[in-house]
Short mmCIF file of C-alpha atoms and ligand atoms in Angstrom, two decimals:
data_model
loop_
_atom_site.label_atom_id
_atom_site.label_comp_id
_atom_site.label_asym_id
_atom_site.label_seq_id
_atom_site.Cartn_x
_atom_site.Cartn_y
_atom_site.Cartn_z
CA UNK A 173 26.20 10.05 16.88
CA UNK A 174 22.74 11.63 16.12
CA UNK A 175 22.02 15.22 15.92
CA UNK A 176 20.83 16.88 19.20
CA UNK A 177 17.39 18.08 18.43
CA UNK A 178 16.16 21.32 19.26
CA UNK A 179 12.95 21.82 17.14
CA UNK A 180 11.08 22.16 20.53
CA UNK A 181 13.02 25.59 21.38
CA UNK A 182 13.04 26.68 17.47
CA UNK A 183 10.06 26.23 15.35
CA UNK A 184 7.65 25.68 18.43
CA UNK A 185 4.34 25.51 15.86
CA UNK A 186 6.07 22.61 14.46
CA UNK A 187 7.04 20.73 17.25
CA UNK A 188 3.63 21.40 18.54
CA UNK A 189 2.09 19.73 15.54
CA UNK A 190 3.95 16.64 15.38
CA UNK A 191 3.82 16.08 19.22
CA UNK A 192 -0.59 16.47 18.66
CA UNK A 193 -0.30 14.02 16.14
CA UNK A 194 1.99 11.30 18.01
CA UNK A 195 -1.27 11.84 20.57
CA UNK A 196 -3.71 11.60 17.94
CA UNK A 197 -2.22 8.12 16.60
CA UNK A 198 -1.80 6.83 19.96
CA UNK A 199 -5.08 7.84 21.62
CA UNK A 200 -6.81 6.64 18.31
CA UNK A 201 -7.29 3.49 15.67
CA UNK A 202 -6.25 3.96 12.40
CA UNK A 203 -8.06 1.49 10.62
CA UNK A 204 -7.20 2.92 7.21
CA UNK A 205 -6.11 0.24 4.91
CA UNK A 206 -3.13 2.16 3.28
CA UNK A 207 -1.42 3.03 6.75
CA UNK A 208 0.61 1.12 9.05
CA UNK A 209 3.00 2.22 11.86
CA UNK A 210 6.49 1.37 11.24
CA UNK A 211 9.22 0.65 13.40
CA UNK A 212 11.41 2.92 15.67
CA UNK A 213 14.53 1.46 13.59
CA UNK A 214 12.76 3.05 10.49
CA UNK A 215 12.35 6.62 12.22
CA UNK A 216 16.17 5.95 13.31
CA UNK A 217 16.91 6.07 9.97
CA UNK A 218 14.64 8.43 8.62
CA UNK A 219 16.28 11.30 10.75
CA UNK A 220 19.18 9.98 10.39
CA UNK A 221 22.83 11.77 8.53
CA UNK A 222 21.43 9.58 5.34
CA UNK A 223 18.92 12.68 4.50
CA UNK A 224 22.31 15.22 3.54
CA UNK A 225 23.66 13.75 0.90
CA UNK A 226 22.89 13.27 -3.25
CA UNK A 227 23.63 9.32 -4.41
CA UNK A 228 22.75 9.92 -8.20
CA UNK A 229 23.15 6.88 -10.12
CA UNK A 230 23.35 3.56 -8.71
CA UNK A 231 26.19 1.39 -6.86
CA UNK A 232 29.44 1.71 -8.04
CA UNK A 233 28.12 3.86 -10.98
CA UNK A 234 27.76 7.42 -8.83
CA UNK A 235 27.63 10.74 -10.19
CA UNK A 236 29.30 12.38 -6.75
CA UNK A 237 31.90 11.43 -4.69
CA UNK A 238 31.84 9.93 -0.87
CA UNK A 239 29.70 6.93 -1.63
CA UNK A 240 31.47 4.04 -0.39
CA UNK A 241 28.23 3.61 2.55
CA UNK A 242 25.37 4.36 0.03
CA UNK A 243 26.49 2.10 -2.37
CA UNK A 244 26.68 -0.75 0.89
CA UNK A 245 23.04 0.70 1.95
CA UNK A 246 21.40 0.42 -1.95
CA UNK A 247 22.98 -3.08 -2.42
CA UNK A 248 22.03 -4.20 0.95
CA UNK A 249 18.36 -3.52 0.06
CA UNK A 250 18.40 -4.88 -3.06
CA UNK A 251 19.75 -7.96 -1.94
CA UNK A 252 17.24 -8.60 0.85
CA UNK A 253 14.19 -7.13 -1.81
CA UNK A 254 15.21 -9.85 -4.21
CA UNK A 255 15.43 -12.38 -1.67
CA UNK A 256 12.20 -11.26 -0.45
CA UNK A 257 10.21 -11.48 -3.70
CA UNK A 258 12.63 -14.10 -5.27
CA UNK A 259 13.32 -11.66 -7.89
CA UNK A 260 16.27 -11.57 -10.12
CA UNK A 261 16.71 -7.78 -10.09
CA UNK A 262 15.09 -4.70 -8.02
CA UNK A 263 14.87 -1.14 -8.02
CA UNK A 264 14.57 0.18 -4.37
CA UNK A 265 14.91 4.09 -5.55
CA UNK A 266 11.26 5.15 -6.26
CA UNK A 267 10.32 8.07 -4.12
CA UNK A 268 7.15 6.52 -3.63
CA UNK A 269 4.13 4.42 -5.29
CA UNK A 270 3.06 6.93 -8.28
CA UNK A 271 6.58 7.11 -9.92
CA UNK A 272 6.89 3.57 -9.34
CA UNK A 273 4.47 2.70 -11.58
CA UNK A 274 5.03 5.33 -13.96
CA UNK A 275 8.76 4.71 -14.29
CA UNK A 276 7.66 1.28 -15.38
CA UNK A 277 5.49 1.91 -17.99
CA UNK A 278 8.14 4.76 -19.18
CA UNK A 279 10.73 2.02 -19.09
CA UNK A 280 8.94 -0.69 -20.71
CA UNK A 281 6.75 1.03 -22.94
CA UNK A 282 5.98 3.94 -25.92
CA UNK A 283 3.73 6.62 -25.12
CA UNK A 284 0.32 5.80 -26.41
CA UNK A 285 0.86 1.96 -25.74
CA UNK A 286 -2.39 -0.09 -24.53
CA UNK A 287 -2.49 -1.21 -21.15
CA UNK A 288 -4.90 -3.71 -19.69
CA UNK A 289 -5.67 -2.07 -15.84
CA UNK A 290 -8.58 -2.45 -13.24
CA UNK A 291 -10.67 0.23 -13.24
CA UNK A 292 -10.63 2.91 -10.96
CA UNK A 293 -14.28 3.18 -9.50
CA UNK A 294 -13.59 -0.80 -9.54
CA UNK A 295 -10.72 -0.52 -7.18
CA UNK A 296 -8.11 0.08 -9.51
CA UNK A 297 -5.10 2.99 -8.71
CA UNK A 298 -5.28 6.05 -9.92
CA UNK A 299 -1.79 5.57 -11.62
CA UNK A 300 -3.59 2.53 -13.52
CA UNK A 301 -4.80 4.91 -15.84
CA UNK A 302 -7.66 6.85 -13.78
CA UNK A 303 -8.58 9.80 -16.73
CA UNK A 304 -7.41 12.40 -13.91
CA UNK A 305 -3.87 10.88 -14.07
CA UNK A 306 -1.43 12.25 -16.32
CA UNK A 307 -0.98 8.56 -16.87
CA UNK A 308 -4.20 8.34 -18.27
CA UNK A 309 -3.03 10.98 -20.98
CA UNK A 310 0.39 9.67 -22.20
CA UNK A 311 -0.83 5.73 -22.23
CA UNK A 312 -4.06 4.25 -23.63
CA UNK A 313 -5.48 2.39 -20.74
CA UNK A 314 -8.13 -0.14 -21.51
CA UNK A 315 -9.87 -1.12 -17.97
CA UNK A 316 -11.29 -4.15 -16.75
CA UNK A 317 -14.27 -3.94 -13.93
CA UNK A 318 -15.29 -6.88 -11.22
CA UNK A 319 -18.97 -8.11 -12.01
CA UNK A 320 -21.29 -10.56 -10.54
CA UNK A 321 -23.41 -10.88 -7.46
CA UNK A 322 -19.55 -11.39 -5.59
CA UNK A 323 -18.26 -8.39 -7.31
CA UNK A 324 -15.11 -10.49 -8.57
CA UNK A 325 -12.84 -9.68 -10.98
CA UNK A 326 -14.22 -11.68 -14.05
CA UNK A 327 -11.68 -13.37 -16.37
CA UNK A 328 -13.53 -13.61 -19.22
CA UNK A 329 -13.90 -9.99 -19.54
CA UNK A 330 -9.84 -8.90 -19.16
CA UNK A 331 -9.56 -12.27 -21.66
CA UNK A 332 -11.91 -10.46 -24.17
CA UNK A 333 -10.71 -7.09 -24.13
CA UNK A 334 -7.57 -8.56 -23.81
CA UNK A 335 -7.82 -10.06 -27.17
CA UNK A 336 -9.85 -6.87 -28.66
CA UNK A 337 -7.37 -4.23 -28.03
CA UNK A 338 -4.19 -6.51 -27.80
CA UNK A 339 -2.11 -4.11 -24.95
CA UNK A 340 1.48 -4.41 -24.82
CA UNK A 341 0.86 -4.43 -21.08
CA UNK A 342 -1.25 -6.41 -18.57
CA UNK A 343 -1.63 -5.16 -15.16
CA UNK A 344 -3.19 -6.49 -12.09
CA UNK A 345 -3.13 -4.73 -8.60
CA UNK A 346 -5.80 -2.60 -6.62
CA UNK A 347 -5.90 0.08 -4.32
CA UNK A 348 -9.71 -1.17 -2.99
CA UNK A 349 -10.50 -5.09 -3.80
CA UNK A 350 -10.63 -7.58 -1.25
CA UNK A 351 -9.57 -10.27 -3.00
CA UNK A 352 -7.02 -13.00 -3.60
CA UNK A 353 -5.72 -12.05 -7.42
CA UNK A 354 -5.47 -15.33 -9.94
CA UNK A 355 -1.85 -14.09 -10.68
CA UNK A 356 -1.89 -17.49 -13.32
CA UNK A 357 -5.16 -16.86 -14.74
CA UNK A 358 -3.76 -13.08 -15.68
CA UNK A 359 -0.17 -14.24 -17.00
CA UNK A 360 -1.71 -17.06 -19.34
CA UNK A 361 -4.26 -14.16 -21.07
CA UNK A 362 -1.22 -11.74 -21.43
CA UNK A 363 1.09 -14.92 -23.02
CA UNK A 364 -1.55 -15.19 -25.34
CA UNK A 365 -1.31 -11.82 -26.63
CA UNK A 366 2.39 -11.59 -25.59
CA UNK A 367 2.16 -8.78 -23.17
CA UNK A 368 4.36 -8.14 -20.40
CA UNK A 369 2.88 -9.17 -17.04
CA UNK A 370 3.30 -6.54 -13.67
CA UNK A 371 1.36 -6.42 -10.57
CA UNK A 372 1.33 -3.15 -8.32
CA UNK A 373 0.75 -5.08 -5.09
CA UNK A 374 1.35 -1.92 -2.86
CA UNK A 375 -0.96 -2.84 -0.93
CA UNK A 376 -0.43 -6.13 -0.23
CA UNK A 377 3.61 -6.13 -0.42
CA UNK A 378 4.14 -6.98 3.23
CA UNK A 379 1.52 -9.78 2.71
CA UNK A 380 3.69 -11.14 -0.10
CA UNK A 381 6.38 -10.93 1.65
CA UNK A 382 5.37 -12.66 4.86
CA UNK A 383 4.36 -15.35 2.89
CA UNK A 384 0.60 -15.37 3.43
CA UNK A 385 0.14 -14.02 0.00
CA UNK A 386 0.76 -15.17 -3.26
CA UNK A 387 3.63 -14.15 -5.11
CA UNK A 388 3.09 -12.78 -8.61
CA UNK A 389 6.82 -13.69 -8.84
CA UNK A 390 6.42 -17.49 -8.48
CA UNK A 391 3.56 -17.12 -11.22
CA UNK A 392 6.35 -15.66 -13.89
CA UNK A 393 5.43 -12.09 -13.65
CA UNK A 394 7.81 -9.61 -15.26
CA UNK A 395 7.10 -6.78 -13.05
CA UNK A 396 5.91 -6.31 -9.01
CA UNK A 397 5.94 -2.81 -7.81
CA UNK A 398 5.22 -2.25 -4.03
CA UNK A 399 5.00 0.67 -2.06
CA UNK A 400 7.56 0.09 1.28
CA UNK A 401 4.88 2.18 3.47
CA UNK A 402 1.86 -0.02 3.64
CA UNK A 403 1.57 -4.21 4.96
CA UNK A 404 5.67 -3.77 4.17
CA UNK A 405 5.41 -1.29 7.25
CA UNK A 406 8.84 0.28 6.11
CA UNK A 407 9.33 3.91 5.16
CA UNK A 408 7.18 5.83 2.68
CA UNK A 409 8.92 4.26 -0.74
CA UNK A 410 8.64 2.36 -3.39
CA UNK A 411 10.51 -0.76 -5.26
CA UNK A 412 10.11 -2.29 -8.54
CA UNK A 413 11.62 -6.12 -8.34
CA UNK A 414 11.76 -7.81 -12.00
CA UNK A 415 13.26 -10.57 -14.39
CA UNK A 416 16.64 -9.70 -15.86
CA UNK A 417 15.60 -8.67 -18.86
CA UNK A 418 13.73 -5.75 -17.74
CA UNK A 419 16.38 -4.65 -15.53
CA UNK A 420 18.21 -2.06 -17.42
CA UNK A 421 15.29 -0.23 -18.73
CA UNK A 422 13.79 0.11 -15.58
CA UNK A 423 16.71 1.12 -13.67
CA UNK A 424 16.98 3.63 -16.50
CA UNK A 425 13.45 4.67 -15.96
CA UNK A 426 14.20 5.68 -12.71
CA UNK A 427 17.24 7.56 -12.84
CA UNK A 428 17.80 9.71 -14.96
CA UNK A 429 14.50 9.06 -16.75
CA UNK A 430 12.04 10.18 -13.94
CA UNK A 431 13.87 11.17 -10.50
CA UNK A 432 17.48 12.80 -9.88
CA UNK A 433 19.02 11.96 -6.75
CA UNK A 434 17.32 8.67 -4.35
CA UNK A 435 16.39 9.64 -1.47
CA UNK A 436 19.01 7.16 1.09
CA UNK A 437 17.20 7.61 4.15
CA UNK A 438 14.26 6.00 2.98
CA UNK A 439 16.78 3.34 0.64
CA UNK A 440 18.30 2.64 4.08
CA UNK A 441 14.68 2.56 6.12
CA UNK A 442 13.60 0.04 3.29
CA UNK A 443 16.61 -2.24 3.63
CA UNK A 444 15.54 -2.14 7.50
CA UNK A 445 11.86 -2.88 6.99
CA UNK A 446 13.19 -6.06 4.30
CA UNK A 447 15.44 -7.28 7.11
CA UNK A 448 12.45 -7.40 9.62
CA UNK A 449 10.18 -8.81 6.92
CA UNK A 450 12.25 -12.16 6.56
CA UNK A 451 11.69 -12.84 10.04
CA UNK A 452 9.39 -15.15 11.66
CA UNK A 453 8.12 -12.70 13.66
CA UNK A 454 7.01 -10.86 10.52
CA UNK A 455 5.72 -14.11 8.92
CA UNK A 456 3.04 -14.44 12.18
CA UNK A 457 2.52 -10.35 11.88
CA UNK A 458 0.89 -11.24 7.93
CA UNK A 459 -1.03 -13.72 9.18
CA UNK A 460 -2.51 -11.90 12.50
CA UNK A 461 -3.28 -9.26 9.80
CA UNK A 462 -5.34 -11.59 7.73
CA UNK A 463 -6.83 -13.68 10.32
CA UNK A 464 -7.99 -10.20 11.79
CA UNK A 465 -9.30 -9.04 8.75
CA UNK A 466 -11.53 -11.52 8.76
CA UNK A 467 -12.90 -11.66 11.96
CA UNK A 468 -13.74 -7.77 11.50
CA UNK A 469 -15.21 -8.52 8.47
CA UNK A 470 -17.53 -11.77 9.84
CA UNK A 471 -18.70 -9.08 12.80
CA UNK A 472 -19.84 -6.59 10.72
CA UNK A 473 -21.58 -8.27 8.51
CA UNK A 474 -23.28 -9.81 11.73
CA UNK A 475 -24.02 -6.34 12.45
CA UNK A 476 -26.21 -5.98 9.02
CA UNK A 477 -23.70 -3.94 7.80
CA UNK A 478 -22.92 -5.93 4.20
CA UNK A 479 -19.21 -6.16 2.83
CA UNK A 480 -18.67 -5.81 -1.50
CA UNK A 481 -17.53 -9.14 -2.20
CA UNK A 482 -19.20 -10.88 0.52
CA UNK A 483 -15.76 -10.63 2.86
CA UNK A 484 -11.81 -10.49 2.62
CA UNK A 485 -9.18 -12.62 1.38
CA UNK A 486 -6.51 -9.97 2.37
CA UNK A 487 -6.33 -6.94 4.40
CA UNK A 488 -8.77 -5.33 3.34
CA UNK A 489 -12.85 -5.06 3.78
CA UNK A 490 -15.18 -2.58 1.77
CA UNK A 491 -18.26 -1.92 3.33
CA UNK A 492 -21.46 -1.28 1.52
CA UNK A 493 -22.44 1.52 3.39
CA UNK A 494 -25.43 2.51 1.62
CA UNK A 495 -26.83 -0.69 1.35
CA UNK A 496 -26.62 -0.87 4.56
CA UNK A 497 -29.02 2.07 5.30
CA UNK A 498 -25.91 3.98 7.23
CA UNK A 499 -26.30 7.00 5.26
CA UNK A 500 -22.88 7.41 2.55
CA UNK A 501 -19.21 6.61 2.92
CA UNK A 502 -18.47 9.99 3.87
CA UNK A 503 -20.88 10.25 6.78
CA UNK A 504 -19.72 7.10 8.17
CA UNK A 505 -16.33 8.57 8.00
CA UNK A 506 -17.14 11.36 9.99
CA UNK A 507 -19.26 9.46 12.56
CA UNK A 508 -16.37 6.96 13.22
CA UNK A 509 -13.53 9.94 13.17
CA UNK A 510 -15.68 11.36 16.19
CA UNK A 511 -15.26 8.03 18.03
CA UNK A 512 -11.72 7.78 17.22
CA UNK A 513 -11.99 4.79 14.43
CA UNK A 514 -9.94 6.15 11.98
CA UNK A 515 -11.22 5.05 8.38
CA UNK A 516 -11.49 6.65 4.61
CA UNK A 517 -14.62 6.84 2.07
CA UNK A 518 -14.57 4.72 -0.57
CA UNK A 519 -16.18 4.10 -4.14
CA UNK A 520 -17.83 0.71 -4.61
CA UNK A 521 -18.42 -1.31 -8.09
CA UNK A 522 -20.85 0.67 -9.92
CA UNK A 523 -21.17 3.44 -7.16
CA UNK A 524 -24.64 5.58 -7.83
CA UNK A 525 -22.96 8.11 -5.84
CA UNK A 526 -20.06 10.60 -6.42
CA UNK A 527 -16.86 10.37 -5.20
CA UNK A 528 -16.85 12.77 -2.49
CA UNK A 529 -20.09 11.22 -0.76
CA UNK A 530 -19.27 7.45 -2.19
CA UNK A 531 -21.42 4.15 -1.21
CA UNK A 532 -18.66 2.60 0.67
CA UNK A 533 -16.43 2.93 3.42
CA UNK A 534 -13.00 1.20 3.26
CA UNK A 535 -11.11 -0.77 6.61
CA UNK A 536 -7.79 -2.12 7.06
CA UNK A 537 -6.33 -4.12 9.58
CA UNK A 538 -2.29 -3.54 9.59
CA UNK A 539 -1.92 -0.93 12.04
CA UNK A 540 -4.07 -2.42 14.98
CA UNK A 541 -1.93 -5.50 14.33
CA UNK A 542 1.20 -3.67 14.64
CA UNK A 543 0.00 -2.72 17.54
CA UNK A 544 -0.51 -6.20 18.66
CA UNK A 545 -4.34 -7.02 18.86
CA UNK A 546 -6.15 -10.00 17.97
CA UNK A 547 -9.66 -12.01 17.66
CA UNK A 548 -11.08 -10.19 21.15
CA UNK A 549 -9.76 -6.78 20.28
CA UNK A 550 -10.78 -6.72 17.15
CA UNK A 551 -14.36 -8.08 18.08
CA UNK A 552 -14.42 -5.10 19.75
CA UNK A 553 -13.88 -2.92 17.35
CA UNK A 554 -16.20 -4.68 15.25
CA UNK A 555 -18.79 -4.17 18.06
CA UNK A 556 -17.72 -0.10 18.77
CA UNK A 557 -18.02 0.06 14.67
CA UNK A 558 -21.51 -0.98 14.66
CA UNK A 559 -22.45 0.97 17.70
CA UNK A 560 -21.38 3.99 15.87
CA UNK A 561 -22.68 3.33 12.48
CA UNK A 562 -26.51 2.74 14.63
CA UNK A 563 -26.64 5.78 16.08
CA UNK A 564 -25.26 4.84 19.84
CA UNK A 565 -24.22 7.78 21.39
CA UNK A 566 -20.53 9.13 20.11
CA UNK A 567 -18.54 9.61 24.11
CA UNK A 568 -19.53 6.02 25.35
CA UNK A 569 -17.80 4.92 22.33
CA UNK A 570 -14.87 7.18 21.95
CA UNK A 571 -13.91 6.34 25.71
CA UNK A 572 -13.67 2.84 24.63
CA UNK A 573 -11.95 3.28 21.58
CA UNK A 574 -9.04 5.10 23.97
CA UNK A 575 -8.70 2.60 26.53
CA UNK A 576 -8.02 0.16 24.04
CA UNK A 577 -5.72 2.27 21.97
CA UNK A 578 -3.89 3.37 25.16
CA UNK A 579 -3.97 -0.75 26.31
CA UNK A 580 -1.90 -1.38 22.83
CA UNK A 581 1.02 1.48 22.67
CA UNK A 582 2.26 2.58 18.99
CA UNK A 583 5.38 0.07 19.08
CA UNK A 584 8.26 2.32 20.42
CA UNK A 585 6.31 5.23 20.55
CA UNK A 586 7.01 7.51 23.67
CA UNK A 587 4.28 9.87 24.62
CA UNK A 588 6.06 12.98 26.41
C1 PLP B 148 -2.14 0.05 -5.76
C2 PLP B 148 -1.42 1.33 -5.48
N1 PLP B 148 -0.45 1.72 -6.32
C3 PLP B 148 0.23 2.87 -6.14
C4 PLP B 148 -0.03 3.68 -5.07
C5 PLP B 148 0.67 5.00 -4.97
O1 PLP B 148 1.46 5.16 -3.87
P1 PLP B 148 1.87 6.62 -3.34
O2 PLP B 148 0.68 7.16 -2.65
O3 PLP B 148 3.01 6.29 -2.44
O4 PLP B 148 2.27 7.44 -4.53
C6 PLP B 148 -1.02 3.30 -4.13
C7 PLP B 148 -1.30 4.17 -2.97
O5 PLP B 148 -2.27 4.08 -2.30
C8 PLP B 148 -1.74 2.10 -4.36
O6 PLP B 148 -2.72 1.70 -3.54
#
């Protein structure tokens, strides 16, 4: 029994908006690296009865009565996110990444605490103590940068300053870094100094979970926070998985220390997106991402067009724009937006350039791989990339980049 829609015939501006935009995704690529489309099980429960009600608290411990099929919806995806991770508690109530993270440093940590983060303009998050986060007011972040001719994160620096400023908190996780992360190498600094261990691998989460990842789990991390929306390709969300002895103060943390009532359409999206991630299907889906990262990666650079790091060990690539002699990040935005290519601007290590016209240009590969292409198609891309980014003319391209987008349908997504 769903509700009959009839947003068509009342709020017509609306309707109108959301129907451009289901054209916009479908007759374009998003190659954004945060961004995936999810599945039509997810929307199901998205606009689903689940959005009406308040489930304050947790299971079994509600605030308001007529809970007996949240409390089976919360446990069911905290089950499968513990299974998932191979975690020995989880949190699935976050409304999304940024209270995530900050309900675990509220949780596990005093106001004014040191924490031991990437830096922003290094690929680090914003909520990893970027000066424009309130996070960056209420804890003392000390941040670590990637160096060398590979632009790697270099261990002998977070060792060092690990040792200098002795933070009660070590944190690894990135928002714009290529990389594999040396999950060991960062838990034996922060055992030296006897900090608590937590990665923020939103964007890798699905990656993790489909197993061709690491898990910071397996490593003896305390924390992993994930947001549900990205490689997870769940719901926008967020879940904090942890060892026991975290668990009530970060349950705490999240209700009532940061958020009132979880929002159980999501909770219940999440459990969906956990159920599809422990599938072999899911398993192949992480490793078409990676294996398609990199062949993106390999044909741009065979383009001229160089990548920080040298290439990808994940999802991710960050082109060097500038260097390059493209123009800026922002201009190569706009050029590829006019073909259709979806992408965002990005700040490199040690950008010259301001934020709003950075070096780089950041790609991602989970949404063309939910929407099923491999080595050729993403050639192609490669190929309609480098086209763009040389000055080939912009309809040529933007033809092409529709016939492939319309040759690989948004899974479950009817066009009316
Ligand atoms: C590493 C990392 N942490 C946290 C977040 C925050 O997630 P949200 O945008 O859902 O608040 C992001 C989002 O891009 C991220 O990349």
């Amino acid at each position: 029994m769903q509700p009959t829609s009839n947003l068509d015939a009342y709020d017509s501006e609306i309707s109108a908006a959301i129907h451009n935009e289901t054209r916009r995704q479908a007759q374009t690529l998003t190659l954004i690296a945060s961004e995936n489309h999810t599945y039509p099980e997810v929307f199901e429960t998205n606009g689903s009865i689940l959005t009406d009600k308040y489930a304050e608290g947790y299971p079994g411990r509600r605030y308001y009565a007529g809970q007996q099929f949240y409390d089976e919806i919360e446990r069911l995806a905290v089950n499968r996110a513990k299974e998932l991770f191979r975690a020995e508690h989880a949190n699935v109530q976050p409304l999304s990444g940024s209270p995530m993270n900050q309900a675990v440093y509220f949780g596990l940590l005093e106001p004014g605490d040191t924490i031991l983060a990437m830096d922003l303009t290094h690929g680090g998050h914003l909520t990893h103590g970027a000066p424009a986060s309130h996070m960056g007011r209420i804890f003392n972040f000390v941040r670590y940068r990637t160096r060398g001719a590979r632009g790697e994160i270099d261990f002998d620096e977070v060792r060092a300053l690990a040792l200098k400023h002795k933070p009660k908190m070590v944190l690894c996780g990135h928002s714009s870094y290529p990389r594999e992360l040396d999950y060991a190498a960062f838990k034996a600094i922060a055992d030296e100094i006897g900090a608590i261990t937590m990665a923020d691998v939103s964007h890798i989460g699905g990656l993790i979970a489909g197993g061709a990842l690491a898990n910071p789990m397996d490593a003896g991390f305390d924390v992993l926070t994930t947001t549900t929306h990205k490689t997870l390709r769940g719901p926008r969300g967020g879940m904090i998985v942890c060892r026991q002895p975290f668990a009530r103060k970060i349950d705490s943390a999240v209700f009532p220390g940061l958020q009132g009532g979880p929002h159980m359409h999501q909770v219940a999206g999440i459990a969906v997106a956990m159920k599809k991630a422990a599938d072999a299907e899911f398993q192949a889906y992480a490793r078409q991402v990676l294996a398609n990262a990199k062949t993106l990666g390999e044909h741009l650079q065979q383009s001229g067009i160089p990548l920080v790091t040298g290439g990808t060990d994940n999802h991710m690539l960050v082109l060097d724009i500038a260097a390059g002699g493209f123009g800026d990040g922002a201009q190569a935005q706009m050029t590829l937006e006019a073909c259709g290519l979806v992408t965002n601007k990005q700040l490199i290590p040690d950008d010259p350039n301001p934020p709003a016209r950075p070096s780089g240009l950041r790609l991602g590969t989970p949404a063309v791989t939910s929407r099923g292409m491999r080595a050729s198609e993403v050639q192609n891309i490669g190929e309609l990339i480098a086209q763009a980014l040389q000055g080939h003319p912009t309809q040529p391209i933007a033809e092409q980049v529709q016939s492939l987008a319309e040759r690989h349908p948004i899974p479950g997504l009817a066009l009316s």
